[in-house]
Amino acid sequence: MANGIHHVTAIAGPANRNLDFYTRVLGQRFVKKTVNFDDPGTYHFYFGDAAGRPGTIMTFFPWEQAAPGRLGVGETQETVYRVPKASLGFWMHRFVEQGVEHEDLEQRFGETVLPFRDPDGMRLSLVGLEGIEQEEAWTVDGIPAEHALRGFQGVTLLLERIDATAAVLTNVFGFEKLGTQGTVTRYKAPGIDIGGIVDLREAGQFLPARPGAGSVHHVAFRAANDAEQAAMAEKLRKEHGLPSTEQKDRDYFRSVYFRSPGGVLFEIATDEPGFAVDEPADQLGTALKLPKGLEPYRARIEQVLPELA
Ligand code: ZN
């Protein structure tokens, strides 16, 4: 098993600001507009590539009044998107033009990276990669296909100690250790280009995370289907002493969750059935979709959700 990252889920502030940033500023497709199944008075947004393939999906719980989070150990520090290397100049220019907070280019593991923040202060970056120009891309006004984002490279987790989390990555999810630079050790899912990297940063004693707007809530790893997911959960329990939740049906995938040894909440999400299960592929994200059990309450739910511009 070596499937990489399925999605990253984070907490955001106001829904409209979040929607505008990921669709217009970053040019992602609004793949699904639904509600938080566990808190249906709030949205759950999904942004990704044209089809919402695993490894491209960033999801948010936007809360109008969310207090800002504070980064700390036991948390995802950064999510990295892939862009063609020649497009980094385009993006620096776009960030200046759009007032996006960003830093200077830096080198990591021989790659050029442009760190930036979303409007809630969430840490993101673009990594410039050679040879990905021809990969399919979703396009919006102002972002030609040649410059568009091509899914995740991966995430960086900020941990007090990395050993036990590394063991889960390699033993359960099939990642391999690539190398270490400073305090960061890189793991890769062999053969997986989109969402195939997890960097573990060992911080030692550091402030614990305080979740809030701009914080990543969890990172989901891929399982092809229920059987593969069950095998992973079994391995977690038997070989790592890590219990996971019962399976939850998220309509677009089926999930189990567990607290990874370093404190980050992990999910294992199936590739099946995907986002075209309840609306046509060419209309993804255009209508508010509700799980069957909440459909009877649609009118009331629509009344409390913030209106989207
Ligand atoms: Zn999730």
GROMACS .gro file of C-alpha atoms and ligand atoms in nm:
model
  310
    1MET     CA    1   0.000   0.000   0.000
    2ALA     CA    2   0.140   0.332  -0.101
    3ASN     CA    3  -0.131   0.572  -0.193
    4GLY     CA    4  -0.039   0.907  -0.044
    5ILE     CA    5  -0.262   1.185   0.082
    6HIS     CA    6  -0.635   1.191   0.008
    7HIS     CA    7  -0.727   1.535   0.144
    8VAL     CA    8  -0.641   1.800   0.401
    9THR     CA    9  -0.916   1.954   0.615
   10ALA     CA   10  -0.880   2.288   0.792
   11ILE     CA   11  -1.074   2.546   0.989
   12ALA     CA   12  -1.147   2.879   0.826
   13GLY     CA   13  -1.303   3.211   0.916
   14PRO     CA   14  -1.578   3.370   0.703
   15ALA     CA   15  -1.709   3.140   0.430
   16ASN     CA   16  -1.711   3.395   0.148
   17ARG     CA   17  -1.352   3.499   0.206
   18ASN     CA   18  -1.240   3.134   0.209
   19LEU     CA   19  -1.436   3.054  -0.107
   20ASP     CA   20  -1.298   3.357  -0.291
   21PHE     CA   21  -0.938   3.281  -0.200
   22TYR     CA   22  -0.931   2.917  -0.303
   23THR     CA   23  -1.138   2.953  -0.620
   24ARG     CA   24  -1.048   3.297  -0.756
   25VAL     CA   25  -0.702   3.371  -0.612
   26LEU     CA   26  -0.562   3.014  -0.625
   27GLY     CA   27  -0.781   2.894  -0.914
   28GLN     CA   28  -0.906   2.574  -0.755
   29ARG     CA   29  -1.234   2.415  -0.855
   30PHE     CA   30  -1.518   2.436  -0.602
   31VAL     CA   31  -1.571   2.061  -0.606
   32LYS     CA   32  -1.840   2.028  -0.341
   33LYS     CA   33  -2.062   2.260  -0.143
   34THR     CA   34  -2.205   2.073   0.150
   35VAL     CA   35  -2.240   2.104   0.528
   36ASN     CA   36  -2.038   1.971   0.816
   37PHE     CA   37  -2.219   1.637   0.865
   38ASP     CA   38  -2.154   1.662   1.241
   39ASP     CA   39  -2.262   2.029   1.261
   40PRO     CA   40  -2.503   2.093   0.971
   41GLY     CA   41  -2.548   2.463   1.049
   42THR     CA   42  -2.202   2.523   0.903
   43TYR     CA   43  -2.060   2.466   0.557
   44HIS     CA   44  -1.808   2.209   0.446
   45PHE     CA   45  -1.627   2.329   0.133
   46TYR     CA   46  -1.413   2.110  -0.093
   47PHE     CA   47  -1.162   2.259  -0.336
   48GLY     CA   48  -0.952   2.059  -0.582
   49ASP     CA   49  -0.878   1.983  -0.944
   50ALA     CA   50  -1.138   1.932  -1.219
   51ALA     CA   51  -1.253   1.594  -1.090
   52GLY     CA   52  -1.162   1.642  -0.725
   53ARG     CA   53  -0.909   1.361  -0.742
   54PRO     CA   54  -0.754   1.238  -0.419
   55GLY     CA   55  -0.433   1.430  -0.355
   56THR     CA   56  -0.580   1.760  -0.476
   57ILE     CA   57  -0.855   1.813  -0.218
   58MET     CA   58  -0.839   2.087   0.044
   59THR     CA   59  -1.153   2.106   0.256
   60PHE     CA   60  -1.271   2.365   0.508
   61PHE     CA   61  -1.513   2.410   0.791
   62PRO     CA   62  -1.571   2.787   0.766
   63TRP     CA   63  -1.699   2.947   1.085
   64GLU     CA   64  -1.782   3.317   1.064
   65GLN     CA   65  -1.667   3.379   1.422
   66ALA     CA   66  -1.374   3.137   1.445
   67ALA     CA   67  -1.092   3.263   1.664
   68PRO     CA   68  -0.748   3.235   1.507
   69GLY     CA   69  -0.549   2.922   1.584
   70ARG     CA   70  -0.188   2.917   1.695
   71LEU     CA   71   0.061   2.678   1.542
   72GLY     CA   72   0.220   2.430   1.779
   73VAL     CA   73   0.348   2.075   1.805
   74GLY     CA   74   0.113   1.795   1.713
   75GLU     CA   75  -0.018   1.986   1.414
   76THR     CA   76   0.014   2.020   1.040
   77GLN     CA   77   0.244   2.313   0.982
   78GLU     CA   78   0.208   2.359   0.608
   79THR     CA   79   0.041   2.220   0.297
   80VAL     CA   80   0.237   2.235  -0.028
   81TYR     CA   81   0.082   2.266  -0.377
   82ARG     CA   82   0.266   2.168  -0.695
   83VAL     CA   83   0.313   2.419  -0.980
   84PRO     CA   84   0.534   2.406  -1.290
   85LYS     CA   85   0.875   2.544  -1.198
   86ALA     CA   86   0.855   2.815  -1.464
   87SER     CA   87   0.532   2.943  -1.303
   88LEU     CA   88   0.681   3.054  -0.970
   89GLY     CA   89   0.740   3.404  -1.116
   90PHE     CA   90   0.376   3.423  -1.224
   91TRP     CA   91   0.266   3.332  -0.871
   92MET     CA   92   0.498   3.579  -0.698
   93HIS     CA   93   0.354   3.849  -0.920
   94ARG     CA   94  -0.003   3.732  -0.853
   95PHE     CA   95   0.051   3.727  -0.476
   96VAL     CA   96   0.180   4.086  -0.485
   97GLU     CA   97  -0.109   4.195  -0.706
   98GLN     CA   98  -0.372   4.019  -0.493
   99GLY     CA   99  -0.221   4.122  -0.159
  100VAL     CA  100  -0.142   3.766  -0.054
  101GLU     CA  101   0.102   3.744   0.236
  102HIS     CA  102   0.409   3.555   0.115
  103GLU     CA  103   0.779   3.507   0.177
  104ASP     CA  104   1.089   3.490  -0.041
  105LEU     CA  105   1.166   3.181  -0.246
  106GLU     CA  106   1.354   2.916  -0.052
  107GLN     CA  107   1.521   2.585  -0.126
  108ARG     CA  108   1.408   2.259   0.033
  109PHE     CA  109   1.542   1.919  -0.065
  110GLY     CA  110   1.676   2.074  -0.386
  111GLU     CA  111   1.340   2.224  -0.484
  112THR     CA  112   1.231   2.587  -0.500
  113VAL     CA  113   0.942   2.674  -0.270
  114LEU     CA  114   0.727   2.987  -0.236
  115PRO     CA  115   0.567   3.004   0.112
  116PHE     CA  116   0.244   3.203   0.152
  117ARG     CA  117  -0.062   3.233   0.376
  118ASP     CA  118  -0.432   3.214   0.312
  119PRO     CA  119  -0.658   3.490   0.456
  120ASP     CA  120  -0.684   3.302   0.787
  121GLY     CA  121  -0.307   3.283   0.816
  122MET     CA  122  -0.289   2.916   0.724
  123ARG     CA  123   0.056   2.817   0.603
  124LEU     CA  124   0.074   2.707   0.241
  125SER     CA  125   0.342   2.699  -0.021
  126LEU     CA  126   0.398   2.633  -0.388
  127VAL     CA  127   0.679   2.404  -0.497
  128GLY     CA  128   0.807   2.453  -0.850
  129LEU     CA  129   0.855   2.122  -1.028
  130GLU     CA  130   0.994   2.038  -1.373
  131GLY     CA  131   0.799   1.828  -1.619
  132ILE     CA  132   0.446   1.877  -1.483
  133GLU     CA  133   0.336   2.147  -1.732
  134GLN     CA  134   0.138   1.898  -1.936
  135GLU     CA  135  -0.060   1.762  -1.643
  136GLU     CA  136  -0.428   1.842  -1.664
  137ALA     CA  137  -0.534   2.157  -1.480
  138TRP     CA  138  -0.850   2.344  -1.383
  139THR     CA  139  -0.842   2.699  -1.516
  140VAL     CA  140  -1.010   3.019  -1.403
  141ASP     CA  141  -0.996   3.381  -1.518
  142GLY     CA  142  -0.645   3.518  -1.480
  143ILE     CA  143  -0.471   3.181  -1.427
  144PRO     CA  144  -0.385   3.011  -1.758
  145ALA     CA  145  -0.353   2.632  -1.756
  146GLU     CA  146   0.026   2.653  -1.784
  147HIS     CA  147   0.046   2.817  -1.438
  148ALA     CA  148  -0.236   2.637  -1.258
  149LEU     CA  149  -0.190   2.437  -0.938
  150ARG     CA  150  -0.142   2.061  -0.989
  151GLY     CA  151  -0.261   1.917  -0.662
  152PHE     CA  152  -0.062   1.870  -0.344
  153GLN     CA  153   0.298   1.775  -0.315
  154GLY     CA  154   0.224   1.704   0.049
  155VAL     CA  155   0.225   1.833   0.405
  156THR     CA  156   0.472   1.917   0.680
  157LEU     CA  157   0.383   1.796   1.029
  158LEU     CA  158   0.531   1.975   1.331
  159LEU     CA  159   0.602   1.716   1.600
  160GLU     CA  160   0.785   1.700   1.930
  161ARG     CA  161   0.938   1.367   1.824
  162ILE     CA  162   0.894   1.206   1.486
  163ASP     CA  163   0.984   0.837   1.537
  164ALA     CA  164   0.643   0.687   1.615
  165THR     CA  165   0.464   0.888   1.345
  166ALA     CA  166   0.734   0.792   1.094
  167ALA     CA  167   0.673   0.427   1.180
  168VAL     CA  168   0.303   0.462   1.097
  169LEU     CA  169   0.383   0.634   0.766
  170THR     CA  170   0.625   0.365   0.657
  171ASN     CA  171   0.463   0.055   0.804
  172VAL     CA  172   0.094   0.130   0.752
  173PHE     CA  173   0.085   0.376   0.461
  174GLY     CA  174   0.385   0.245   0.265
  175PHE     CA  175   0.593   0.564   0.267
  176GLU     CA  176   0.972   0.547   0.236
  177LYS     CA  177   1.226   0.773   0.402
  178LEU     CA  178   1.393   0.997   0.143
  179GLY     CA  179   1.634   1.200   0.352
  180THR     CA  180   1.684   1.459   0.623
  181GLN     CA  181   1.758   1.829   0.599
  182GLY     CA  182   1.807   2.012   0.926
  183THR     CA  183   1.514   1.920   1.150
  184VAL     CA  184   1.298   1.791   0.862
  185THR     CA  185   1.283   1.430   0.745
  186ARG     CA  186   1.107   1.362   0.416
  187TYR     CA  187   0.892   1.057   0.347
  188LYS     CA  188   0.751   0.964   0.007
  189ALA     CA  189   0.485   0.724  -0.115
  190PRO     CA  190   0.669   0.545  -0.396
  191GLY     CA  191   0.524   0.614  -0.739
  192ILE     CA  192   0.280   0.875  -0.610
  193ASP     CA  193   0.338   1.223  -0.756
  194ILE     CA  194   0.025   1.396  -0.627
  195GLY     CA  195   0.006   1.400  -0.248
  196GLY     CA  196   0.302   1.168  -0.213
  197ILE     CA  197   0.519   1.361   0.034
  198VAL     CA  198   0.503   1.396   0.411
  199ASP     CA  199   0.774   1.600   0.581
  200LEU     CA  200   0.815   1.547   0.954
  201ARG     CA  201   0.971   1.839   1.142
  202GLU     CA  202   1.106   1.750   1.483
  203ALA     CA  203   1.061   2.054   1.705
  204GLY     CA  204   1.139   1.909   2.047
  205GLN     CA  205   0.975   2.100   2.332
  206PHE     CA  206   0.751   2.364   2.182
  207LEU     CA  207   0.413   2.522   2.251
  208PRO     CA  208   0.121   2.289   2.189
  209ALA     CA  209  -0.112   2.379   1.905
  210ARG     CA  210  -0.424   2.584   1.973
  211PRO     CA  211  -0.676   2.495   1.702
  212GLY     CA  212  -0.873   2.772   1.532
  213ALA     CA  213  -0.908   2.954   1.203
  214GLY     CA  214  -0.605   2.880   0.989
  215SER     CA  215  -0.538   2.546   1.160
  216VAL     CA  216  -0.539   2.214   0.982
  217HIS     CA  217  -0.793   1.985   1.148
  218HIS     CA  218  -0.671   1.657   1.001
  219VAL     CA  219  -0.483   1.494   0.716
  220ALA     CA  220  -0.649   1.208   0.530
  221PHE     CA  221  -0.453   0.927   0.367
  222ARG     CA  222  -0.587   0.719   0.080
  223ALA     CA  223  -0.720   0.366   0.081
  224ALA     CA  224  -0.839   0.222  -0.250
  225ASN     CA  225  -1.149   0.067  -0.092
  226ASP     CA  226  -1.306  -0.060   0.230
  227ALA     CA  227  -1.093  -0.375   0.241
  228GLU     CA  228  -0.766  -0.183   0.217
  229GLN     CA  229  -0.890   0.063   0.480
  230ALA     CA  230  -0.984  -0.220   0.716
  231ALA     CA  231  -0.642  -0.380   0.670
  232MET     CA  232  -0.473  -0.051   0.757
  233ALA     CA  233  -0.689  -0.004   1.068
  234GLU     CA  234  -0.607  -0.359   1.176
  235LYS     CA  235  -0.235  -0.297   1.133
  236LEU     CA  236  -0.258   0.026   1.331
  237ARG     CA  237  -0.424  -0.152   1.618
  238LYS     CA  238  -0.210  -0.466   1.620
  239GLU     CA  239   0.134  -0.328   1.541
  240HIS     CA  240   0.114   0.027   1.674
  241GLY     CA  241  -0.145   0.001   1.950
  242LEU     CA  242  -0.349   0.273   1.782
  243PRO     CA  243  -0.728   0.237   1.786
  244SER     CA  244  -0.929   0.403   1.511
  245THR     CA  245  -1.294   0.505   1.498
  246GLU     CA  246  -1.570   0.305   1.338
  247GLN     CA  247  -1.617   0.378   0.969
  248LYS     CA  248  -1.814   0.694   0.890
  249ASP     CA  249  -1.987   0.747   0.557
  250ARG     CA  250  -1.887   1.090   0.423
  251ASP     CA  251  -2.089   1.036   0.101
  252TYR     CA  252  -1.785   1.105  -0.125
  253PHE     CA  253  -1.557   0.865   0.061
  254ARG     CA  254  -1.574   0.647   0.371
  255SER     CA  255  -1.352   0.735   0.664
  256VAL     CA  256  -1.192   0.611   0.980
  257TYR     CA  257  -0.996   0.842   1.208
  258PHE     CA  258  -0.714   0.795   1.454
  259ARG     CA  259  -0.484   1.015   1.659
  260SER     CA  260  -0.131   0.966   1.525
  261PRO     CA  261   0.145   0.923   1.785
  262GLY     CA  262   0.271   1.280   1.735
  263GLY     CA  263  -0.075   1.422   1.806
  264VAL     CA  264  -0.195   1.500   1.453
  265LEU     CA  265  -0.543   1.368   1.371
  266PHE     CA  266  -0.517   1.128   1.077
  267GLU     CA  267  -0.797   0.988   0.864
  268ILE     CA  268  -0.799   0.700   0.619
  269ALA     CA  269  -1.040   0.782   0.335
  270THR     CA  270  -1.143   0.555   0.051
  271ASP     CA  271  -1.097   0.665  -0.310
  272GLU     CA  272  -1.450   0.538  -0.370
  273PRO     CA  273  -1.701   0.670  -0.464
  274GLY     CA  274  -1.574   1.024  -0.540
  275PHE     CA  275  -1.748   1.359  -0.591
  276ALA     CA  276  -1.962   1.279  -0.896
  277VAL     CA  277  -2.180   1.048  -0.684
  278ASP     CA  278  -2.453   1.308  -0.621
  279GLU     CA  279  -2.418   1.563  -0.903
  280PRO     CA  280  -2.290   1.552  -1.262
  281ALA     CA  281  -1.912   1.587  -1.302
  282ASP     CA  282  -1.954   1.906  -1.506
  283GLN     CA  283  -2.165   2.070  -1.235
  284LEU     CA  284  -1.960   1.991  -0.926
  285GLY     CA  285  -1.990   2.251  -0.650
  286THR     CA  286  -2.282   2.442  -0.800
  287ALA     CA  287  -2.562   2.323  -0.569
  288LEU     CA  288  -2.577   2.271  -0.194
  289LYS     CA  289  -2.557   1.895  -0.146
  290LEU     CA  290  -2.681   1.734   0.174
  291PRO     CA  291  -2.645   1.379   0.301
  292LYS     CA  292  -2.972   1.186   0.279
  293GLY     CA  293  -3.040   1.207   0.652
  294LEU     CA  294  -3.029   1.587   0.646
  295GLU     CA  295  -3.233   1.638   0.329
  296PRO     CA  296  -3.563   1.671   0.527
  297TYR     CA  297  -3.410   1.971   0.708
  298ARG     CA  298  -3.287   2.147   0.391
  299ALA     CA  299  -3.503   2.457   0.428
  300ARG     CA  300  -3.393   2.517   0.785
  301ILE     CA  301  -3.027   2.447   0.703
  302GLU     CA  302  -3.031   2.685   0.408
  303GLN     CA  303  -3.175   2.951   0.633
  304VAL     CA  304  -2.888   2.943   0.885
  305LEU     CA  305  -2.599   2.904   0.639
  306PRO     CA  306  -2.429   3.229   0.536
  307GLU     CA  307  -2.526   3.345   0.188
  308LEU     CA  308  -2.248   3.294  -0.062
  309ALA     CA  309  -2.151   3.570  -0.304
  310ZN      ZN  310  -1.139   1.434   0.628
   0.00000   0.00000   0.00000
